[in-house]
């Protein structure tokens, strides 16, 4: 979707203002939101692509006015309601909590280090061969799906060159909507500053793009 | 927004902090989460995982040519040799800076970042000013970090759109010949491994 998260190339957000000796979290509640989001993810009620898409669907003005962990909190509230784990009334406290929904697992303290070490690899086997090889010229599709995609607006319809083949990975466009992993070949694709921005610098931008995003050029 | 040290539970919490607390209580009551697991997650990312890990990888690559070669070929496995594995580092690629090419990492769509080697990202990395501008005007972004590169150096910006995570291997500063791996690891900064900074010559 052409959502508020897809900001590459936009102007008007102001200076970057890096903070010296920045703490990992700035407020105690940020710690709890971060950890609660990870722990809820560990229940298996949704996957990482579904959780990203929940954050991307926060209305644009609200998204841009929210701090990072506010976005995580608002995304988590959406996920809980959309997956039937908690109602808006329970969350607001206007009704006492109802009996819980069933979840696949609950992350306990003793499971944490093992779960982090295991992570969530996104590569999946696929029997078809890669359509492209390094050096091939490609053009990204000019698509504007209302659903989740990892093809940012600023590279759509542009010519690029395949640089790396990463392997076969879960396609977020499918996975974010509970439609399965649909593994596809994933490439690192190079775009010149001339192609993207009509700038005469030697600079380039690389994006990881799945085969369905690309046409031969 | 820093806390003033008088944070008595409940009474002085902001409306948002109260909502977060209420949600954690609800999720705990429902049996979906274990608050002790949350504590463990927080402690891990506040005290155990951070850019010192990535600095070990860089220092090893600078001092051990065979290691650098393994890092080029299969960064996930080479980084795992040093014990840095798992969540948000499942598929690693190491980007070696050269005099001709400087690498910078971003996630324009959100905040993808190599947690096992760099920890959780700083606020600026996750914020719209950096995410929007570094792809279209990387030189002005680097200038904000005090980094200036020659006009003919290619700045290659890696937009982390998949589950692949990128770690920049900065160039080893002049004047560090003969330094130990431990000494070298001390001078590798987080921003040099994101690519917004370069490492200056050692005095």
Short mmCIF file of C-alpha atoms in Angstrom, two decimals:
data_model
loop_
_atom_site.label_atom_id
_atom_site.label_comp_id
_atom_site.label_asym_id
_atom_site.label_seq_id
_atom_site.Cartn_x
_atom_site.Cartn_y
_atom_site.Cartn_z
CA UNK A 1 0.00 0.00 0.00
CA UNK A 2 1.08 3.58 -0.58
CA UNK A 3 1.09 4.15 3.16
CA UNK A 4 2.75 6.61 5.53
CA UNK A 5 5.61 4.17 6.18
CA UNK A 6 6.83 4.37 2.58
CA UNK A 7 8.84 7.58 2.93
CA UNK A 8 11.90 6.99 0.71
CA UNK A 9 12.58 10.16 -1.31
CA UNK A 10 10.00 12.31 0.50
CA UNK A 11 10.99 15.78 1.65
CA UNK A 12 9.96 17.95 4.57
CA UNK A 13 10.75 15.76 7.59
CA UNK A 14 13.49 18.08 8.84
CA UNK A 15 16.95 17.41 10.27
CA UNK A 16 18.08 13.99 11.46
CA UNK A 17 19.45 15.24 14.77
CA UNK A 18 21.35 12.19 16.03
CA UNK A 19 21.45 12.03 19.84
CA UNK A 20 24.80 11.62 21.58
CA UNK A 21 25.12 8.62 23.92
CA UNK A 22 21.55 7.64 23.24
CA UNK A 23 19.98 5.12 25.67
CA UNK A 24 18.42 1.94 24.24
CA UNK A 25 15.01 3.10 25.52
CA UNK A 26 14.00 6.63 26.47
CA UNK A 27 10.99 5.85 28.67
CA UNK A 28 10.14 2.83 30.83
CA UNK A 29 6.92 2.24 28.85
CA UNK A 30 8.96 1.87 25.63
CA UNK A 31 10.73 -1.13 27.18
CA UNK A 32 7.44 -2.80 27.97
CA UNK A 33 5.92 -2.12 24.52
CA UNK A 34 9.00 -3.51 22.80
CA UNK A 35 9.06 -6.66 24.90
CA UNK A 36 5.27 -7.17 24.86
CA UNK A 37 5.28 -6.94 21.05
CA UNK A 38 8.04 -9.55 20.82
CA UNK A 39 6.33 -11.81 23.35
CA UNK A 40 2.98 -11.54 21.56
CA UNK A 41 4.73 -12.33 18.27
CA UNK A 42 6.12 -15.45 19.92
CA UNK A 43 2.58 -16.72 20.58
CA UNK A 44 2.34 -17.46 16.85
CA UNK A 45 -0.92 -15.52 16.48
CA UNK A 46 0.65 -13.56 13.60
CA UNK A 47 3.93 -13.34 11.68
CA UNK A 48 6.38 -10.47 11.17
CA UNK A 49 4.82 -9.40 7.87
CA UNK A 50 1.34 -9.23 9.40
CA UNK A 51 2.73 -7.11 12.25
CA UNK A 52 4.47 -4.75 9.82
CA UNK A 53 1.27 -4.33 7.85
CA UNK A 54 -0.67 -3.55 11.05
CA UNK A 55 1.70 -0.63 11.70
CA UNK A 56 1.52 0.56 8.10
CA UNK A 57 -2.27 0.81 8.31
CA UNK A 58 -2.15 3.38 11.10
CA UNK A 59 -3.77 6.47 9.52
CA UNK A 60 -1.07 8.63 7.91
CA UNK A 61 -1.35 11.73 10.09
CA UNK A 62 -1.38 9.60 13.25
CA UNK A 63 1.61 7.55 12.01
CA UNK A 64 3.71 10.64 11.32
CA UNK A 65 2.78 12.17 14.68
CA UNK A 66 3.69 9.04 16.62
CA UNK A 67 7.05 8.10 18.07
CA UNK A 68 8.53 4.76 17.07
CA UNK A 69 7.30 2.82 20.07
CA UNK A 70 3.91 4.56 19.92
CA UNK A 71 3.64 3.07 16.42
CA UNK A 72 4.53 -0.34 17.86
CA UNK A 73 1.89 0.09 20.60
CA UNK A 74 -0.82 1.14 18.15
CA UNK A 75 0.14 -1.71 15.82
CA UNK A 76 -0.05 -4.19 18.70
CA UNK A 77 -3.54 -2.96 19.69
CA UNK A 78 -4.72 -3.51 16.12
CA UNK A 79 -3.23 -7.00 15.99
CA UNK A 80 -4.82 -8.05 19.27
CA UNK A 81 -8.26 -6.95 18.08
CA UNK A 82 -7.95 -8.24 14.51
CA UNK A 83 -6.82 -11.65 15.72
CA UNK A 84 -9.50 -11.94 18.38
CA UNK A 85 -7.10 -11.90 21.34
CA UNK A 86 -8.55 -8.81 23.04
CA UNK A 87 -11.48 -6.50 22.35
CA UNK A 88 -11.41 -2.71 22.17
CA UNK A 89 -13.53 -2.66 25.34
CA UNK A 90 -11.11 -4.86 27.24
CA UNK A 91 -8.19 -2.75 26.07
CA UNK A 92 -9.86 0.49 27.14
CA UNK A 93 -10.84 -1.09 30.45
CA UNK A 94 -14.54 -0.43 29.97
CA UNK A 95 -15.30 -4.13 30.45
CA UNK A 96 -13.55 -6.72 32.61
CA UNK A 97 -11.33 -9.11 30.71
CA UNK A 98 -13.05 -12.00 28.95
CA UNK A 99 -11.75 -15.57 28.83
CA UNK A 100 -8.58 -15.78 26.72
CA UNK A 101 -8.37 -17.03 23.15
CA UNK A 102 -6.15 -20.05 22.53
CA UNK A 103 -2.55 -19.26 21.52
CA UNK A 104 0.01 -21.75 20.22
CA UNK A 105 2.61 -20.97 22.88
CA UNK A 106 3.47 -18.53 25.61
CA UNK A 107 7.02 -17.22 25.82
CA UNK A 108 8.30 -17.84 29.33
CA UNK A 109 11.50 -16.45 30.77
CA UNK A 110 13.44 -19.68 30.28
CA UNK A 111 12.49 -19.74 26.58
CA UNK A 112 13.70 -16.23 25.75
CA UNK A 113 17.37 -16.81 24.94
CA UNK A 114 16.61 -19.90 22.88
CA UNK A 115 13.92 -18.09 20.91
CA UNK A 116 16.18 -15.12 20.18
CA UNK A 117 19.05 -17.37 19.11
CA UNK A 118 16.76 -19.32 16.83
CA UNK A 119 15.25 -16.20 15.27
CA UNK A 120 12.91 -16.54 12.34
CA UNK A 121 14.76 -17.36 9.13
CA UNK A 122 12.82 -16.25 6.03
CA UNK A 123 14.46 -18.56 3.47
CA UNK A 124 12.32 -21.43 2.16
CA UNK A 125 13.02 -24.16 -0.37
CA UNK A 126 11.81 -23.63 -3.93
CA UNK A 127 12.24 -25.99 -6.86
CA UNK A 128 12.25 -23.44 -9.69
CA UNK A 129 15.41 -21.73 -10.92
CA UNK A 130 16.12 -18.02 -10.58
CA UNK A 131 14.92 -16.05 -13.59
CA UNK A 132 17.73 -13.49 -13.30
CA UNK A 133 21.48 -13.57 -12.72
CA UNK A 134 23.92 -10.88 -11.58
CA UNK A 135 24.39 -8.29 -14.32
CA UNK A 136 20.89 -8.70 -15.75
CA UNK A 137 18.94 -5.51 -16.38
CA UNK A 138 15.47 -5.42 -14.89
CA UNK A 139 12.60 -2.98 -14.60
CA UNK A 140 10.48 -2.86 -11.46
CA UNK A 141 6.77 -3.12 -11.95
CA UNK A 142 4.73 0.04 -11.63
CA UNK A 143 2.24 -1.39 -9.20
CA UNK A 144 0.19 0.27 -6.46
CA UNK A 145 -1.32 -2.54 -4.40
CA UNK A 146 -3.65 -1.60 -1.58
CA UNK A 147 -2.19 -4.58 0.31
CA UNK A 148 1.27 -5.04 1.88
CA UNK A 149 4.33 -4.88 -0.34
CA UNK A 150 8.05 -4.33 0.10
CA UNK A 151 8.47 -2.58 -3.24
CA UNK A 152 8.78 1.07 -2.19
CA UNK A 153 7.15 3.76 -4.32
CA UNK A 154 10.42 5.46 -5.18
CA UNK A 155 11.76 2.52 -7.20
CA UNK A 156 8.60 1.50 -9.04
CA UNK A 157 8.84 1.60 -12.82
CA UNK A 158 12.62 2.03 -12.75
CA UNK A 159 15.51 0.25 -14.45
CA UNK A 160 17.98 -1.56 -12.24
CA UNK A 161 20.63 -4.26 -12.35
CA UNK A 162 20.75 -7.53 -10.45
CA UNK A 163 23.80 -7.59 -8.15
CA UNK A 164 23.22 -10.41 -5.65
CA UNK A 165 20.98 -13.45 -5.51
CA UNK A 166 19.98 -13.89 -1.87
CA UNK A 167 18.09 -17.14 -2.33
CA UNK A 168 14.43 -18.00 -2.02
CA UNK A 169 12.54 -16.13 0.67
CA UNK A 170 9.01 -15.76 2.01
CA UNK A 171 7.09 -13.23 -0.10
CA UNK A 172 5.78 -10.55 2.30
CA UNK A 173 2.96 -9.61 -0.09
CA UNK A 174 1.47 -13.07 0.55
CA UNK A 175 2.63 -13.72 4.11
CA UNK A 176 1.30 -10.39 5.44
CA UNK A 177 -2.21 -11.48 4.50
CA UNK A 178 -2.11 -14.98 5.91
CA UNK A 179 -1.89 -16.43 2.40
CA UNK A 180 1.17 -18.57 3.05
CA UNK A 181 4.90 -18.17 2.51
CA UNK A 182 4.81 -18.27 -1.32
CA UNK A 183 8.65 -18.36 -1.51
CA UNK A 184 10.22 -16.48 -4.40
CA UNK A 185 13.73 -15.64 -5.55
CA UNK A 186 15.09 -12.57 -3.81
CA UNK A 187 17.71 -10.29 -5.35
CA UNK A 188 19.72 -7.22 -4.40
CA UNK A 189 19.03 -4.79 -7.25
CA UNK A 190 21.11 -1.69 -7.97
CA UNK A 191 19.61 1.60 -9.15
CA UNK A 192 21.67 4.64 -10.10
CA UNK A 193 21.02 8.11 -8.68
CA UNK A 194 20.64 9.18 -12.32
CA UNK A 195 17.84 6.64 -12.87
CA UNK A 196 15.95 7.33 -9.64
CA UNK A 197 16.50 11.04 -9.11
CA UNK A 198 18.07 12.34 -12.33
CA UNK A 199 21.20 13.25 -10.39
CA UNK A 200 24.66 13.22 -11.90
CA UNK A 201 26.42 11.73 -8.85
CA UNK A 202 28.14 8.31 -8.81
CA UNK A 203 25.75 7.24 -6.03
CA UNK A 204 23.54 4.18 -6.13
CA UNK A 205 20.69 2.63 -4.14
CA UNK A 206 20.37 -1.11 -3.56
CA UNK A 207 17.08 -2.78 -2.68
CA UNK A 208 16.19 -6.37 -1.92
CA UNK A 209 13.41 -7.20 -4.36
CA UNK A 210 11.49 -10.42 -5.00
CA UNK A 211 11.14 -11.82 -8.51
CA UNK A 212 7.41 -10.96 -8.86
CA UNK A 213 8.37 -7.27 -8.51
CA UNK A 214 10.67 -7.44 -11.56
CA UNK A 215 10.38 -7.62 -15.35
CA UNK A 216 13.28 -8.26 -17.70
CA UNK A 217 14.51 -5.03 -19.29
CA UNK B 1 11.29 13.75 28.06
CA UNK B 2 13.93 12.25 30.33
CA UNK B 3 12.73 10.94 33.61
CA UNK B 4 13.52 13.00 36.65
CA UNK B 5 14.03 10.10 39.00
CA UNK B 6 10.75 10.64 40.87
CA UNK B 7 8.83 8.05 38.95
CA UNK B 8 6.57 6.65 41.67
CA UNK B 9 4.58 3.79 40.24
CA UNK B 10 1.21 4.91 38.95
CA UNK B 11 0.82 8.40 40.25
CA UNK B 12 3.06 10.26 37.81
CA UNK B 13 2.78 8.09 34.72
CA UNK B 14 1.75 9.75 31.45
CA UNK B 15 -1.58 8.71 29.90
CA UNK B 16 0.33 6.62 27.36
CA UNK B 17 2.44 4.93 30.04
CA UNK B 18 -0.76 4.11 31.92
CA UNK B 19 -2.31 2.58 28.80
CA UNK B 20 0.79 0.46 28.21
CA UNK B 21 0.71 -0.70 31.82
CA UNK B 22 -2.99 -1.55 31.53
CA UNK B 23 -2.37 -3.52 28.35
CA UNK B 24 0.45 -5.52 29.92
CA UNK B 25 -1.82 -6.31 32.85
CA UNK B 26 -4.59 -7.45 30.50
CA UNK B 27 -2.25 -9.64 28.40
CA UNK B 28 -0.79 -11.15 31.57
CA UNK B 29 -4.26 -11.86 33.02
CA UNK B 30 -5.22 -13.57 29.79
CA UNK B 31 -2.11 -15.70 30.01
CA UNK B 32 -0.64 -14.58 26.69
CA UNK B 33 2.55 -13.14 28.14
CA UNK B 34 4.87 -13.76 31.06
CA UNK B 35 6.15 -10.47 32.55
CA UNK B 36 9.38 -12.22 33.57
CA UNK B 37 9.99 -13.02 29.89
CA UNK B 38 9.49 -9.34 29.09
CA UNK B 39 12.08 -8.44 31.73
CA UNK B 40 14.50 -10.94 30.18
CA UNK B 41 13.97 -9.51 26.67
CA UNK B 42 14.55 -5.96 27.91
CA UNK B 43 17.66 -6.90 29.87
CA UNK B 44 19.08 -8.70 26.85
CA UNK B 45 18.80 -5.70 24.55
CA UNK B 46 19.76 -3.14 27.18
CA UNK B 47 22.83 -4.89 28.51
CA UNK B 48 23.95 -7.85 26.38
CA UNK B 49 23.45 -7.10 22.70
CA UNK B 50 24.85 -3.96 21.11
CA UNK B 51 27.37 -2.48 18.70
CA UNK B 52 30.32 -3.90 20.67
CA UNK B 53 29.39 -7.19 18.98
CA UNK B 54 29.65 -5.70 15.50
CA UNK B 55 32.95 -4.08 16.47
CA UNK B 56 34.34 -7.56 17.24
CA UNK B 57 33.37 -8.69 13.75
CA UNK B 58 35.05 -5.67 12.14
CA UNK B 59 38.23 -5.98 14.20
CA UNK B 60 38.48 -9.68 13.33
CA UNK B 61 38.01 -8.92 9.64
CA UNK B 62 40.78 -6.31 9.80
CA UNK B 63 43.28 -8.64 11.46
CA UNK B 64 42.46 -12.02 9.94
CA UNK B 65 42.37 -12.16 6.13
CA UNK B 66 40.88 -15.66 6.11
CA UNK B 67 38.08 -14.48 8.41
CA UNK B 68 37.43 -11.46 6.15
CA UNK B 69 37.12 -13.82 3.21
CA UNK B 70 34.59 -15.99 5.06
CA UNK B 71 32.70 -12.84 6.02
CA UNK B 72 32.51 -11.84 2.36
CA UNK B 73 31.30 -15.27 1.27
CA UNK B 74 28.84 -16.09 4.06
CA UNK B 75 28.48 -13.33 6.62
CA UNK B 76 25.80 -15.16 8.62
CA UNK B 77 28.16 -18.09 9.27
CA UNK B 78 31.24 -15.91 9.83
CA UNK B 79 29.40 -13.73 12.35
CA UNK B 80 28.04 -16.85 14.06
CA UNK B 81 31.66 -17.95 14.62
CA UNK B 82 31.87 -15.08 17.13
CA UNK B 83 28.60 -16.15 18.76
CA UNK B 84 26.31 -13.47 17.30
CA UNK B 85 23.24 -15.20 15.90
CA UNK B 86 19.48 -15.14 15.75
CA UNK B 87 16.65 -12.69 15.60
CA UNK B 88 17.08 -9.93 13.01
CA UNK B 89 20.44 -11.38 11.99
CA UNK B 90 19.24 -14.57 10.32
CA UNK B 91 20.50 -13.54 6.86
CA UNK B 92 23.58 -11.32 7.08
CA UNK B 93 25.58 -9.62 4.34
CA UNK B 94 28.81 -7.71 5.11
CA UNK B 95 29.49 -4.60 3.05
CA UNK B 96 33.19 -3.75 2.82
CA UNK B 97 33.94 -0.08 2.30
CA UNK B 98 36.73 0.80 -0.14
CA UNK B 99 38.26 4.11 -1.24
CA UNK B 100 35.93 3.97 -4.28
CA UNK B 101 32.72 2.84 -2.60
CA UNK B 102 31.14 3.78 0.70
CA UNK B 103 28.14 1.77 1.95
CA UNK B 104 25.25 3.13 4.04
CA UNK B 105 22.32 1.12 5.41
CA UNK B 106 18.71 2.24 5.86
CA UNK B 107 15.23 0.77 6.09
CA UNK B 108 13.01 3.30 4.32
CA UNK B 109 9.89 1.27 5.14
CA UNK B 110 10.50 1.02 8.89
CA UNK B 111 13.47 -0.01 11.01
CA UNK B 112 15.15 -3.22 9.80
CA UNK B 113 18.57 -3.39 11.47
CA UNK B 114 21.04 -6.19 12.36
CA UNK B 115 20.19 -6.71 16.03
CA UNK B 116 22.75 -9.43 16.94
CA UNK B 117 25.67 -7.25 15.80
CA UNK B 118 24.40 -3.70 16.46
CA UNK B 119 21.63 -4.10 19.04
CA UNK B 120 18.42 -2.09 18.70
CA UNK B 121 18.58 0.88 16.31
CA UNK B 122 18.90 4.48 17.52
CA UNK B 123 15.88 6.77 17.20
CA UNK B 124 17.27 8.67 14.22
CA UNK B 125 17.67 5.45 12.22
CA UNK B 126 13.97 4.65 12.70
CA UNK B 127 12.74 8.18 12.06
CA UNK B 128 11.35 9.69 8.89
CA UNK B 129 14.06 12.37 8.36
CA UNK B 130 16.77 9.72 7.87
CA UNK B 131 14.58 7.15 6.13
CA UNK B 132 13.21 9.64 3.60
CA UNK B 133 16.38 11.53 2.75
CA UNK B 134 19.29 9.08 2.74
CA UNK B 135 18.15 7.43 -0.50
CA UNK B 136 17.68 10.68 -2.43
CA UNK B 137 20.39 12.84 -0.88
CA UNK B 138 22.92 10.68 0.96
CA UNK B 139 25.62 13.34 0.94
CA UNK B 140 23.55 15.84 2.92
CA UNK B 141 22.70 13.07 5.40
CA UNK B 142 26.35 12.13 5.84
CA UNK B 143 27.20 15.82 6.27
CA UNK B 144 24.86 15.92 9.29
CA UNK B 145 27.05 13.22 10.81
CA UNK B 146 30.19 15.21 9.98
CA UNK B 147 31.07 12.82 7.18
CA UNK B 148 32.28 14.19 3.83
CA UNK B 149 33.38 11.92 0.98
CA UNK B 150 35.07 12.78 -2.33
CA UNK B 151 32.69 13.62 -5.19
CA UNK B 152 33.88 10.59 -7.17
CA UNK B 153 33.34 8.08 -4.35
CA UNK B 154 30.21 6.03 -4.95
CA UNK B 155 27.86 6.18 -1.99
CA UNK B 156 25.87 2.98 -2.13
CA UNK B 157 22.74 3.09 0.02
CA UNK B 158 21.27 -0.30 0.99
CA UNK B 159 17.53 -0.13 1.63
CA UNK B 160 16.74 -3.16 3.82
CA UNK B 161 13.46 -4.20 2.21
CA UNK B 162 13.76 -7.93 2.98
CA UNK B 163 14.85 -10.06 5.96
CA UNK B 164 18.48 -9.71 4.81
CA UNK B 165 20.44 -7.52 7.22
CA UNK B 166 23.52 -5.51 6.30
CA UNK B 167 26.63 -4.73 8.34
CA UNK B 168 29.09 -2.15 6.98
CA UNK B 169 32.77 -3.03 7.44
CA UNK B 170 34.49 0.36 7.62
CA UNK B 171 37.99 0.89 6.28
CA UNK B 172 40.70 0.37 8.87
CA UNK B 173 42.07 3.76 9.93
CA UNK B 174 45.63 4.73 9.12
CA UNK B 175 47.98 4.59 12.08
CA UNK B 176 46.54 1.39 13.55
CA UNK B 177 49.19 -0.92 12.14
CA UNK B 178 50.21 -3.53 14.67
CA UNK B 179 47.22 -2.92 16.96
CA UNK B 180 45.63 -5.93 18.63
CA UNK B 181 42.13 -7.07 17.76
CA UNK B 182 40.92 -5.79 21.16
CA UNK B 183 42.44 -2.35 20.57
CA UNK B 184 40.89 -2.16 17.14
CA UNK B 185 37.44 -3.20 18.38
CA UNK B 186 37.55 -0.23 20.77
CA UNK B 187 37.65 2.32 17.95
CA UNK B 188 34.86 0.88 15.78
CA UNK B 189 31.74 3.01 16.23
CA UNK B 190 28.12 2.06 15.69
CA UNK B 191 27.65 4.74 13.05
CA UNK B 192 30.65 3.47 11.08
CA UNK B 193 28.90 0.09 10.86
CA UNK B 194 25.67 1.74 9.66
CA UNK B 195 27.72 3.82 7.25
CA UNK B 196 26.79 7.33 8.36
CA UNK B 197 30.32 7.79 9.72
CA UNK B 198 33.85 6.88 8.73
CA UNK B 199 36.68 6.19 11.14
CA UNK B 200 39.33 8.87 11.37
CA UNK B 201 43.06 8.25 11.46
CA UNK B 202 44.39 7.13 14.80
CA UNK B 203 46.63 9.78 16.33
#
